[in-house]
Amino acid sequence: METEILPNLEMRNQLIEAYIRYLGEHGQPPVTVTRFCKDNGFDEGSFFKEFGSFDALEAAFWGGLVSRVADAVKAGAEWNGFAARERYLAFLYAFVEHSLGNRSMLLLRLKGVSPFTRFPALRKMEARFKEFADMVVSHGVSTGEIADRGLLRSFYPDALYIHFRGVMQFNLQDDSEGYERTDEFVEKTVTFAFELIRSQAIDSAFDLGKFLFRGAVEGEA
Amino acid sequence: MTEQGQITSSRVGRIAALAGTGALMGINYLKHYGRRMVTGETGQEALHLSNAAAVYKTFSELKGGPLKLAQMLSIDKNVLPRAYSDQFAMAQHSVPPLSYPLVVKTFRREFGREPTELFDTFEQKAAHGASIGQVHRATRCGHLHAVKVQYPGVAKSLRSDLRVIKPLALQMFGLKENDFRDYFHEVEQKLLEETDYTLELKNAEMLVSASPGLDNIRFPSYYAGLSSAHILTMDWVDGLTLDKYVQTKPGQAERDRIGQALWDFYGHQVHTLRVFHADPHPGNFLVKNGLLWVLDFGCTKAIDDGFYRKQFRFLDPELLENQGALEKALEGFNVILSADTDAERREMVTICAQTLSVLAKPFHADEFDFGGAEFMNSMWKLGERNRDNPFLREVKGRRGSPDSVYVNRTYFGLYSLLSRLGAKVKTRGLTVCQNEPKHRI
């Protein structure tokens, strides 16, 4: 009976597909799992075997999207020769291209939502993205492209995630031909971000912050 | 230099950069007048030099468009001081490159395939910049190609740059907006045309096929199947750009031969085809084994018969002898307007006669020596004089024809190329052709 505990990939995909279709048609999640399963000819038991809730199901969808894009760019012939900045750029361009097929979903979930807002349906996307970003940052640190700033380094994937959400946000508002403005936005912001984490600017800002903080503490004392 | 690192990012950023130039120029002028008050000397050249550096820096940060607009306006008014011109000549060679993933993305969008699928090899780093894109070296079936990839959003940013630059340029050159609307329109149209590589390919193929058998002139082949609106593939030509070629100190006979090839190529285009390559700057010509290769047909200009006759009527040496004939020609060309007073007419005829006596000089002899500083200096001096001329500064009305912008720019560019070359050229006197043009677009 052990096999039943393992995820049934085919069933998962069918459930996700039906759910995304429903969301696209109705603009909101189904009211209950029972109703959703009945309408789509699923057994309720097999739903809960795969997912604890609609949120969990949707999280799997978003996480899968990021994983598929990350796997695709990593499999590219030129991947090994790319610097960290190019790896991140390749991911973003591929994601924007891929996400066209799910644009209505993105619009439904993210239009007008601040990149800082977190909600359950996106948690796997965040996790998958940060795994990828961490790998990119490690590569950058190993080649000296990104300065290793100890504790601060662990913050980079978080910062890149906010940037990634910002790119999606920008893309959803972009009405230029072939989303050219998004390409420009990606190119310029990534260049800026990588210059920032390479240069001394962060160190100096940190140093200044410490100095001001110390001053404030000493002033109070 | 880091890729794209210095490009001003947003519209606000661009406006800020331009405003910065305005302020810098203002400060330089203050310094200039301050010095004159103290020392009594003008130091005009020093002023142009520091302003040119400031203007150039800002414009090059904004890439091709505004730079070309300012360049063209100044050429058309023939008011370009030497310092500006030198800085402008450098502009084409220094644009920061795009990242390779974006190049890949562009290929996927235009062809549905990656560069490495279309070519056997494709260099990730751009070999050099082009005014609105960059050039990659690639091979295919053992053949070396130059692949030009355009920056995304160039057309959009051109439009917004031009809107921003217009008031600044008007002020810089003391022009009135209403009088120059058609000129701006002409320049904007041409710049936008340059963003369509499909059109460039068409123009190149047309001009190349209509220019066979010109001595010492060569063209790269273009590849329609490997080109699109934002990607243009042609033969890679190894050679020295005209400015670098001059630095190798070639012998006089070879300079003359290259200069002659250039002159004949333009003569053929302007007078026979009436469609011409309108971007003669040193980076668009390569010299290899004593042959002149012509690159970059992004900016071509077609002129109609009526305009051609009126414009090139001014090359007729008789006009310098006969004031009445000159006045008539100027009226026909709308340089003199029917509302002008007699005094204004006389003033305009005098200024135009002086201008023509310099600008048309190469056409008035069988052979003309562009070597030595004398000819170009007389052009600069003329420009200074015209710019400081209170009559020209104050004169109102829409005069001349916007079609002249690119004709003037082309001849101005041609003259300065020939002067860089120091070539002696058989200009064969007046070559105005009264036949119908062979080709039309």
XYZ file of C-alpha atoms in Angstrom:
662
model
C 0.000 0.000 0.000
C 3.016 2.237 0.219
C 2.783 3.316 -3.390
C -0.367 5.266 -2.605
C 1.584 7.730 -0.455
C 3.840 8.698 -3.345
C 2.489 11.577 -5.415
C 0.637 10.472 -8.499
C 2.134 12.845 -11.052
C -0.476 12.246 -13.680
C -3.283 12.885 -11.209
C -1.552 16.000 -9.910
C -1.265 17.429 -13.393
C -4.883 16.652 -14.189
C -6.038 18.357 -10.992
C -3.857 21.388 -11.642
C -5.078 21.660 -15.204
C -8.725 21.468 -14.205
C -8.212 23.998 -11.433
C -6.390 26.494 -13.639
C -9.117 26.123 -16.237
C -11.751 26.785 -13.589
C -9.884 29.797 -12.274
C -9.530 31.189 -15.772
C -13.214 30.781 -16.514
C -14.620 31.976 -13.191
C -12.003 34.407 -11.978
C -12.011 32.824 -8.513
C -11.329 29.392 -6.945
C -14.116 26.799 -6.740
C -16.220 27.042 -3.578
C -15.461 23.559 -2.259
C -13.240 20.644 -3.154
C -16.308 18.414 -3.225
C -17.979 20.520 -5.853
C -14.768 20.869 -7.882
C -14.193 17.113 -7.888
C -17.778 16.311 -8.775
C -17.835 18.728 -11.703
C -14.579 17.399 -13.087
C -15.100 13.711 -12.423
C -12.383 13.328 -9.758
C -12.619 11.285 -6.622
C -12.352 13.592 -3.590
C -10.021 11.151 -1.880
C -7.478 11.327 -4.683
C -7.585 15.144 -4.513
C -6.643 15.219 -0.850
C -4.031 12.547 -1.382
C -2.204 15.036 -3.605
C -3.082 18.418 -2.139
C -4.247 19.624 1.254
C -6.141 22.588 -0.191
C -6.683 24.684 -3.302
C -3.881 26.967 -2.106
C -1.510 23.999 -1.977
C -2.584 23.012 -5.475
C -2.042 26.473 -6.844
C 1.310 26.738 -5.097
C 2.365 23.564 -6.892
C 1.379 25.149 -10.209
C 3.468 28.304 -9.675
C 6.371 26.350 -8.257
C 6.265 24.033 -11.265
C 6.357 26.980 -13.651
C 9.544 28.366 -12.080
C 11.160 24.905 -11.904
C 10.444 24.164 -15.552
C 11.961 27.476 -16.691
C 14.994 27.042 -14.415
C 15.555 23.482 -15.721
C 15.195 24.655 -19.323
C 17.778 27.449 -19.031
C 20.185 25.231 -17.065
C 19.991 22.693 -19.903
C 20.951 25.365 -22.477
C 24.187 24.721 -24.386
C 25.726 28.031 -23.292
C 24.772 27.801 -19.611
C 28.192 26.690 -18.351
C 29.932 29.611 -20.010
C 27.544 32.185 -18.547
C 28.499 34.485 -15.679
C 26.013 34.867 -12.814
C 24.502 37.969 -14.355
C 23.915 36.230 -17.676
C 22.429 33.183 -15.920
C 19.941 35.347 -14.111
C 19.127 37.289 -17.298
C 18.625 34.061 -19.254
C 16.179 32.890 -16.588
C 14.187 36.115 -16.616
C 13.912 36.298 -20.405
C 12.889 32.634 -20.570
C 10.354 33.137 -17.791
C 8.731 36.107 -19.499
C 8.560 34.112 -22.730
C 7.148 31.020 -20.971
C 4.658 32.894 -18.869
C 2.855 34.204 -21.963
C 0.893 30.944 -21.952
C -0.233 31.716 -18.403
C -0.627 35.436 -18.721
C -4.287 35.456 -17.673
C -3.335 33.556 -14.525
C -0.608 36.044 -13.773
C -2.980 38.942 -14.371
C -5.556 37.365 -12.087
C -3.123 36.742 -9.243
C -0.534 39.508 -9.520
C -1.986 42.519 -11.316
C -1.544 45.485 -9.044
C -0.070 43.350 -6.240
C 3.071 44.764 -4.656
C 6.208 42.629 -5.134
C 6.512 42.590 -1.337
C 3.118 40.967 -0.768
C 3.316 37.280 0.069
C 0.419 34.849 -0.029
C 0.117 31.076 0.323
C -0.490 30.319 -3.367
C 2.943 31.764 -4.235
C 5.030 30.166 -1.518
C 6.386 27.350 -3.689
C 7.229 29.769 -6.465
C 9.220 31.753 -3.943
C 10.994 28.649 -2.658
C 11.860 27.323 -6.153
C 13.017 30.736 -7.282
C 15.234 31.236 -4.249
C 16.854 27.836 -4.803
C 17.693 28.933 -8.317
C 18.846 32.396 -7.200
C 21.026 30.886 -4.499
C 22.721 28.722 -7.102
C 23.309 31.768 -9.328
C 24.713 33.758 -6.404
C 27.022 30.869 -5.394
C 28.332 30.739 -8.939
C 28.891 34.503 -8.895
C 30.714 34.324 -5.560
C 32.922 31.464 -6.742
C 34.023 33.452 -9.796
C 34.444 36.696 -7.849
C 31.648 38.367 -9.803
C 29.720 38.859 -6.576
C 31.464 39.931 -3.389
C 30.943 37.479 -0.521
C 29.660 39.610 2.310
C 29.072 36.848 4.872
C 25.638 37.208 6.415
C 24.557 39.750 3.838
C 25.058 37.170 1.087
C 22.129 35.106 2.352
C 19.954 38.135 1.732
C 20.715 38.255 -2.029
C 18.223 35.552 -3.070
C 15.507 37.412 -1.141
C 16.396 40.635 -2.908
C 16.425 38.875 -6.283
C 12.998 37.407 -5.526
C 11.600 40.895 -4.966
C 13.220 41.921 -8.238
C 11.722 38.900 -10.008
C 8.271 39.832 -8.738
C 8.965 43.377 -9.884
C 9.760 42.109 -13.378
C 6.463 40.197 -13.492
C 4.692 43.287 -12.251
C 6.300 45.407 -14.931
C 5.512 42.851 -17.615
C 1.835 42.731 -16.635
C 1.563 46.484 -17.116
C 3.614 46.492 -20.299
C 1.613 47.068 -23.474
C 4.571 47.666 -25.822
C 4.986 45.580 -28.940
C 6.533 42.195 -28.143
C 6.944 43.399 -24.517
C 10.047 45.309 -25.575
C 9.822 47.579 -22.550
C 10.047 44.534 -20.301
C 13.277 43.526 -22.047
C 14.685 46.976 -21.395
C 13.520 46.897 -17.796
C 15.133 43.504 -17.224
C 18.400 44.477 -18.898
C 18.808 47.741 -17.054
C 17.682 46.657 -13.586
C 19.804 43.490 -13.618
C 22.852 45.463 -14.703
C 22.215 47.919 -11.933
C 21.647 45.203 -9.320
C 24.805 43.310 -10.247
C 26.876 46.463 -10.239
C 25.547 47.156 -6.792
C 26.381 43.741 -5.332
C 29.802 43.784 -6.948
C 30.843 47.279 -6.019
C 31.689 48.775 -2.670
C 28.402 50.685 -2.504
C 26.731 48.178 -0.189
C 29.766 47.987 2.079
C 29.914 51.745 2.298
C 26.187 52.002 3.015
C 26.556 49.358 5.704
C 29.525 51.136 7.208
C 27.653 54.427 7.199
C 24.651 52.740 8.809
C 26.808 51.279 11.571
C 28.396 54.658 12.174
C 25.046 56.439 12.423
C 23.646 53.705 14.635
C 26.664 53.890 16.923
C 26.299 57.660 17.055
C 22.647 57.334 18.008
C 23.440 54.787 20.723
C 26.323 56.826 22.119
C 24.224 59.970 21.971
C 21.583 58.343 24.127
C 24.057 56.956 26.570
C 33.516 49.040 -19.409
C 30.492 47.097 -18.176
C 27.752 46.217 -20.604
C 24.935 48.760 -20.607
C 26.234 50.077 -17.315
C 26.134 53.746 -18.153
C 22.990 53.967 -20.240
C 20.517 56.356 -18.771
C 17.631 54.141 -17.848
C 14.293 55.852 -17.663
C 12.671 58.728 -19.448
C 13.082 60.768 -16.289
C 16.737 59.811 -16.242
C 17.125 60.903 -19.827
C 15.484 64.217 -19.193
C 17.693 64.712 -16.172
C 20.781 63.961 -18.252
C 19.738 66.450 -20.911
C 18.896 69.099 -18.371
C 22.378 68.475 -16.995
C 23.886 69.379 -20.335
C 21.835 72.526 -20.534
C 23.088 73.566 -17.120
C 26.682 72.686 -17.976
C 26.534 74.700 -21.160
C 25.131 77.601 -19.222
C 27.986 77.410 -16.737
C 30.505 77.250 -19.564
C 29.016 80.326 -21.146
C 29.147 82.116 -17.813
C 32.803 81.192 -17.486
C 33.359 82.400 -21.018
C 31.783 85.782 -20.486
C 33.399 86.055 -17.083
C 36.793 85.553 -18.683
C 36.054 88.059 -21.393
C 35.149 90.660 -18.795
C 38.410 90.054 -17.006
C 40.827 89.530 -19.879
C 39.043 91.084 -22.829
C 39.764 88.017 -24.981
C 37.025 85.668 -26.097
C 38.587 82.209 -26.166
C 35.740 81.151 -28.453
C 37.407 77.858 -29.344
C 37.952 76.945 -25.685
C 34.288 77.587 -25.014
C 33.156 75.340 -27.847
C 35.570 72.708 -26.695
C 34.204 72.453 -23.158
C 30.591 72.704 -24.338
C 31.154 70.100 -27.004
C 32.530 67.690 -24.437
C 29.483 68.205 -22.194
C 27.006 67.921 -25.052
C 28.752 64.907 -26.475
C 28.833 63.098 -23.152
C 25.118 63.549 -22.585
C 24.107 62.733 -26.124
C 26.237 59.631 -26.301
C 24.683 58.413 -23.066
C 21.335 58.679 -24.789
C 22.580 56.772 -27.852
C 22.233 57.820 -31.486
C 19.023 59.811 -31.862
C 19.407 63.186 -30.156
C 23.037 63.268 -31.130
C 22.149 62.946 -34.780
C 19.386 65.510 -34.514
C 21.704 68.118 -33.065
C 24.337 67.183 -35.599
C 21.918 67.560 -38.476
C 20.455 70.855 -37.353
C 23.904 72.276 -36.957
C 24.987 71.042 -40.371
C 21.904 72.414 -41.994
C 22.505 75.832 -40.546
C 26.169 75.294 -41.266
C 26.966 76.423 -37.774
C 28.930 73.449 -36.534
C 32.088 74.609 -34.792
C 35.074 72.349 -35.239
C 35.058 71.180 -31.628
C 31.503 69.851 -31.900
C 32.256 68.154 -35.133
C 35.240 66.263 -33.760
C 33.249 65.087 -30.762
C 30.300 64.080 -32.912
C 32.570 62.075 -35.160
C 33.572 59.964 -32.168
C 30.012 59.235 -31.119
C 29.391 56.290 -33.381
C 32.181 54.214 -31.910
C 31.256 54.130 -28.257
C 27.981 52.457 -27.305
C 27.890 49.935 -24.441
C 26.810 46.423 -25.486
C 23.705 44.359 -24.715
C 23.861 41.138 -22.715
C 24.025 37.915 -24.675
C 20.790 36.497 -23.166
C 18.940 39.481 -24.626
C 20.533 38.815 -28.015
C 19.288 35.225 -27.746
C 15.859 36.467 -26.756
C 15.759 38.774 -29.786
C 16.674 35.881 -32.089
C 13.988 33.689 -30.548
C 11.423 36.408 -31.014
C 12.349 37.185 -34.624
C 13.282 33.722 -35.931
C 11.985 31.329 -33.276
C 15.548 29.989 -33.113
C 18.725 30.758 -31.202
C 21.832 32.316 -32.782
C 23.735 29.035 -32.454
C 20.980 27.220 -34.353
C 21.189 29.642 -37.283
C 24.980 30.015 -37.339
C 27.799 27.518 -36.894
C 29.498 29.885 -34.480
C 28.247 33.081 -32.900
C 30.441 35.281 -30.718
C 28.649 36.162 -27.492
C 30.470 39.432 -27.063
C 29.689 42.137 -29.580
C 32.612 42.988 -31.869
C 31.579 46.644 -31.887
C 28.613 48.941 -31.434
C 26.444 50.420 -34.170
C 24.438 53.601 -33.657
C 21.270 51.843 -32.494
C 22.533 48.301 -32.039
C 25.624 46.147 -31.913
C 27.498 43.889 -34.288
C 28.354 40.250 -33.567
C 30.767 38.140 -35.540
C 29.367 34.791 -36.693
C 30.240 32.032 -39.136
C 28.057 29.898 -41.331
C 29.268 27.272 -43.822
C 32.808 28.594 -43.447
C 31.706 32.120 -44.280
C 32.251 35.056 -41.910
C 29.207 37.228 -41.176
C 28.537 40.484 -39.379
C 25.221 40.283 -37.520
C 23.736 43.553 -36.361
C 21.301 43.301 -33.435
C 19.159 46.274 -32.484
C 18.604 47.546 -28.944
C 15.056 46.888 -27.721
C 12.694 49.850 -27.617
C 14.916 52.077 -29.757
C 12.060 53.548 -31.775
C 10.117 54.439 -28.630
C 13.046 56.017 -26.874
C 13.941 57.934 -30.037
C 10.521 59.529 -30.046
C 10.714 60.496 -26.411
C 14.300 61.726 -26.785
C 13.351 63.925 -29.703
C 10.501 65.466 -27.760
C 12.921 66.246 -24.962
C 15.791 67.405 -27.130
C 13.734 69.671 -29.373
C 13.472 72.695 -27.088
C 17.104 72.271 -26.086
C 18.275 72.071 -29.687
C 16.143 75.042 -30.680
C 17.734 77.060 -27.919
C 21.206 75.793 -28.629
C 21.049 76.928 -32.225
C 18.725 79.879 -31.713
C 15.934 78.505 -33.930
C 12.220 79.175 -33.891
C 10.095 76.086 -33.503
C 7.454 77.016 -36.023
C 10.006 77.643 -38.767
C 11.711 74.318 -38.243
C 8.781 71.993 -37.736
C 9.218 70.392 -41.163
C 12.921 69.906 -40.507
C 12.238 68.147 -37.236
C 9.667 65.994 -38.921
C 12.116 65.034 -41.646
C 14.801 64.094 -39.142
C 12.376 62.153 -36.972
C 11.092 60.197 -39.974
C 14.606 59.302 -41.077
C 15.704 58.271 -37.603
C 12.663 56.049 -37.232
C 13.344 54.500 -40.640
C 16.768 53.539 -39.366
C 15.162 51.393 -36.686
C 13.664 49.105 -39.342
C 16.387 46.740 -40.514
C 14.040 45.237 -43.101
C 14.019 48.607 -44.813
C 17.787 48.902 -44.513
C 18.179 45.537 -46.226
C 15.865 46.648 -49.025
C 17.725 49.948 -49.460
C 21.103 48.230 -49.447
C 20.064 45.658 -52.047
C 18.555 48.362 -54.252
C 21.540 50.727 -54.080
C 24.070 47.920 -54.462
C 22.361 46.407 -57.501
C 21.995 49.871 -59.071
C 25.681 50.682 -58.562
C 27.625 48.056 -60.503
C 31.033 48.687 -62.026
C 32.035 51.697 -59.932
C 35.833 51.787 -59.722
C 37.371 50.711 -56.415
C 33.994 50.500 -54.627
C 32.793 47.302 -52.966
C 29.690 46.329 -50.992
C 29.123 43.436 -48.580
C 26.346 40.975 -49.473
C 23.210 41.054 -47.356
C 21.299 37.933 -46.266
C 17.536 38.347 -46.251
C 16.945 34.870 -44.811
C 19.064 35.732 -41.763
C 17.611 39.209 -41.301
C 14.473 40.649 -39.726
C 13.193 43.958 -38.369
C 15.773 43.950 -35.545
C 18.527 41.678 -36.902
C 20.573 42.276 -40.040
C 23.121 39.829 -41.443
C 25.779 40.766 -43.975
C 29.312 39.766 -44.922
C 31.976 40.499 -42.379
C 34.476 42.879 -43.928
C 37.924 43.076 -42.414
C 39.265 46.504 -43.059
C 40.141 49.810 -41.500
C 37.496 52.454 -40.920
C 38.306 55.552 -42.902
C 39.645 57.483 -39.899
C 41.912 54.598 -38.834
C 43.035 54.156 -42.424
C 44.169 57.775 -42.564
C 46.252 57.191 -39.432
C 48.292 54.560 -41.303
C 49.586 57.420 -43.478
C 48.825 55.973 -46.910
C 50.548 57.500 -49.956
C 48.989 60.393 -51.854
C 48.149 58.308 -54.946
C 46.163 55.840 -52.850
C 44.384 58.598 -50.913
C 43.381 60.164 -54.207
C 42.118 56.841 -55.502
C 39.966 56.200 -52.400
C 38.746 59.802 -52.429
C 37.847 59.541 -56.100
C 35.931 56.308 -55.469
C 33.983 58.039 -52.722
C 33.237 61.095 -54.864
C 32.124 59.013 -57.844
C 29.941 56.801 -55.673
C 28.094 59.848 -54.338
C 27.924 61.448 -57.762
C 26.345 58.284 -59.149
C 23.799 58.049 -56.346
C 22.784 61.690 -56.146
C 22.808 62.618 -59.809
C 21.890 59.358 -61.505
C 19.905 57.325 -58.977
C 18.598 60.246 -56.902
C 18.647 57.900 -53.931
C 21.681 58.016 -51.702
C 23.458 56.718 -48.642
C 22.918 59.738 -46.393
C 25.187 58.850 -43.491
C 28.746 59.499 -44.644
C 30.727 59.276 -41.438
C 34.112 57.530 -41.189
C 32.741 54.409 -39.425
C 30.543 53.554 -42.406
C 33.464 53.075 -44.793
C 36.212 50.498 -44.647
C 39.402 50.380 -46.661
C 40.864 47.001 -47.492
C 43.580 46.343 -50.068
C 43.099 49.768 -51.599
C 39.370 49.250 -52.108
C 36.596 51.217 -50.428
C 33.821 49.160 -48.818
C 30.505 50.906 -48.153
C 28.567 49.748 -45.073
C 25.335 50.647 -43.330
C 22.450 51.689 -45.547
C 20.181 52.485 -42.607
C 19.908 56.105 -43.622
C 19.124 56.646 -47.277
C 17.372 59.577 -48.831
C 15.373 59.720 -52.038
C 14.787 63.065 -53.732
C 12.284 63.886 -56.431
C 13.065 65.520 -59.715
C 11.615 68.940 -58.892
C 13.603 69.230 -55.700
C 16.735 67.885 -57.378
C 16.667 70.564 -60.069
C 16.072 73.365 -57.585
C 18.714 72.226 -55.094
C 21.484 71.504 -57.573
C 20.727 74.634 -59.546
C 22.862 76.314 -56.864
C 25.975 74.560 -58.147
C 25.807 76.605 -61.342
C 28.790 79.024 -61.196
C 26.759 81.588 -63.132
C 24.724 82.291 -59.987
C 27.801 83.762 -58.313
C 28.221 86.239 -61.164
C 24.599 87.129 -61.612
C 22.797 88.437 -58.499
C 19.443 88.547 -60.259
C 19.681 84.886 -61.239
C 20.680 83.951 -57.690
C 17.736 85.878 -56.259
C 15.411 84.060 -58.631
C 16.852 80.677 -57.680
C 16.475 81.522 -53.992
C 12.869 82.528 -54.539
C 12.219 79.286 -56.387
C 13.654 77.421 -53.411
C 11.633 79.395 -50.821
C 14.759 80.789 -49.214
C 13.497 84.231 -50.127
C 9.796 84.611 -49.383
C 7.413 86.892 -51.214
C 6.768 88.836 -47.991
C 10.444 89.788 -47.594
C 11.371 93.463 -47.887
C 13.924 94.646 -50.444
C 16.528 95.059 -47.720
C 15.892 91.512 -46.514
C 16.181 90.180 -50.051
C 19.493 91.951 -50.595
C 20.834 90.698 -47.269
C 19.766 87.129 -48.026
C 21.288 87.197 -51.507
C 24.585 88.492 -50.110
C 24.747 85.839 -47.395
C 23.829 83.046 -49.806
C 26.373 84.218 -52.347
C 29.087 84.108 -49.682
C 27.919 80.689 -48.511
C 27.773 79.275 -52.039
C 31.194 80.629 -52.923
C 32.559 78.315 -50.216
C 30.232 75.307 -50.321
C 30.014 74.947 -54.106
C 33.727 75.477 -54.613
C 34.605 71.812 -55.244
C 32.055 71.763 -58.069
C 33.459 74.811 -59.792
C 36.717 73.263 -60.962
C 37.713 70.139 -62.864
C 39.799 69.016 -59.963
C 39.624 69.918 -56.300
C 42.191 69.361 -53.574
C 40.502 68.593 -50.252
C 43.902 68.306 -48.567
C 45.215 70.966 -46.232
C 43.125 72.753 -43.634
C 42.224 75.694 -45.848
C 38.941 74.482 -47.345
C 37.489 73.049 -44.137
C 38.605 76.117 -42.218
C 36.820 78.356 -44.668
C 33.698 76.257 -44.020
C 34.040 76.623 -40.244
C 34.628 80.323 -40.557
C 31.586 80.639 -42.740
C 29.599 78.745 -40.121
C 30.781 81.020 -37.322
C 29.971 84.066 -39.374
C 26.488 82.853 -40.287
C 25.752 81.873 -36.749
C 26.723 85.252 -35.371
C 24.878 87.049 -38.145
C 22.088 89.036 -36.452
C 20.003 88.997 -39.632
C 20.006 85.192 -39.830
C 19.309 84.889 -36.122
C 16.261 87.117 -36.371
C 14.864 86.161 -39.762
C 11.470 84.480 -39.575
C 9.448 82.133 -41.720
C 9.712 78.586 -42.987
C 12.454 78.762 -45.549
C 14.135 76.284 -47.829
C 13.080 72.660 -48.050
C 13.251 69.925 -45.407
C 14.632 67.660 -48.140
C 17.803 69.750 -47.977
C 18.602 68.503 -44.474
C 19.934 65.185 -45.719
C 21.418 66.534 -48.934
C 23.402 69.094 -46.934
C 24.327 66.576 -44.314
C 25.537 64.180 -46.984
C 27.712 66.737 -48.756
C 29.006 68.114 -45.496
C 29.934 64.567 -44.462
C 31.469 63.833 -47.840
C 33.582 67.006 -47.723
C 34.867 66.233 -44.260
C 35.681 62.627 -45.227
C 37.606 63.822 -48.269
C 39.367 66.416 -46.196
C 40.357 63.787 -43.614
C 41.667 61.732 -46.496
C 43.469 64.759 -47.880
C 42.435 63.589 -51.329
C 42.700 65.367 -54.644
C 39.565 64.537 -56.606
C 38.473 65.016 -60.202
C 35.162 66.708 -59.525
C 34.600 67.189 -63.290
C 33.014 70.602 -62.927
C 29.266 70.870 -62.720
C 27.739 67.393 -62.849
C 24.097 68.280 -62.562
C 22.195 65.756 -64.598
C 19.067 66.905 -66.362
C 17.879 63.399 -67.263
C 15.134 61.595 -65.434
C 16.447 59.499 -62.546
C 17.100 55.830 -63.220
C 15.656 54.515 -59.999
C 12.912 55.436 -57.642
C 11.953 53.875 -54.372
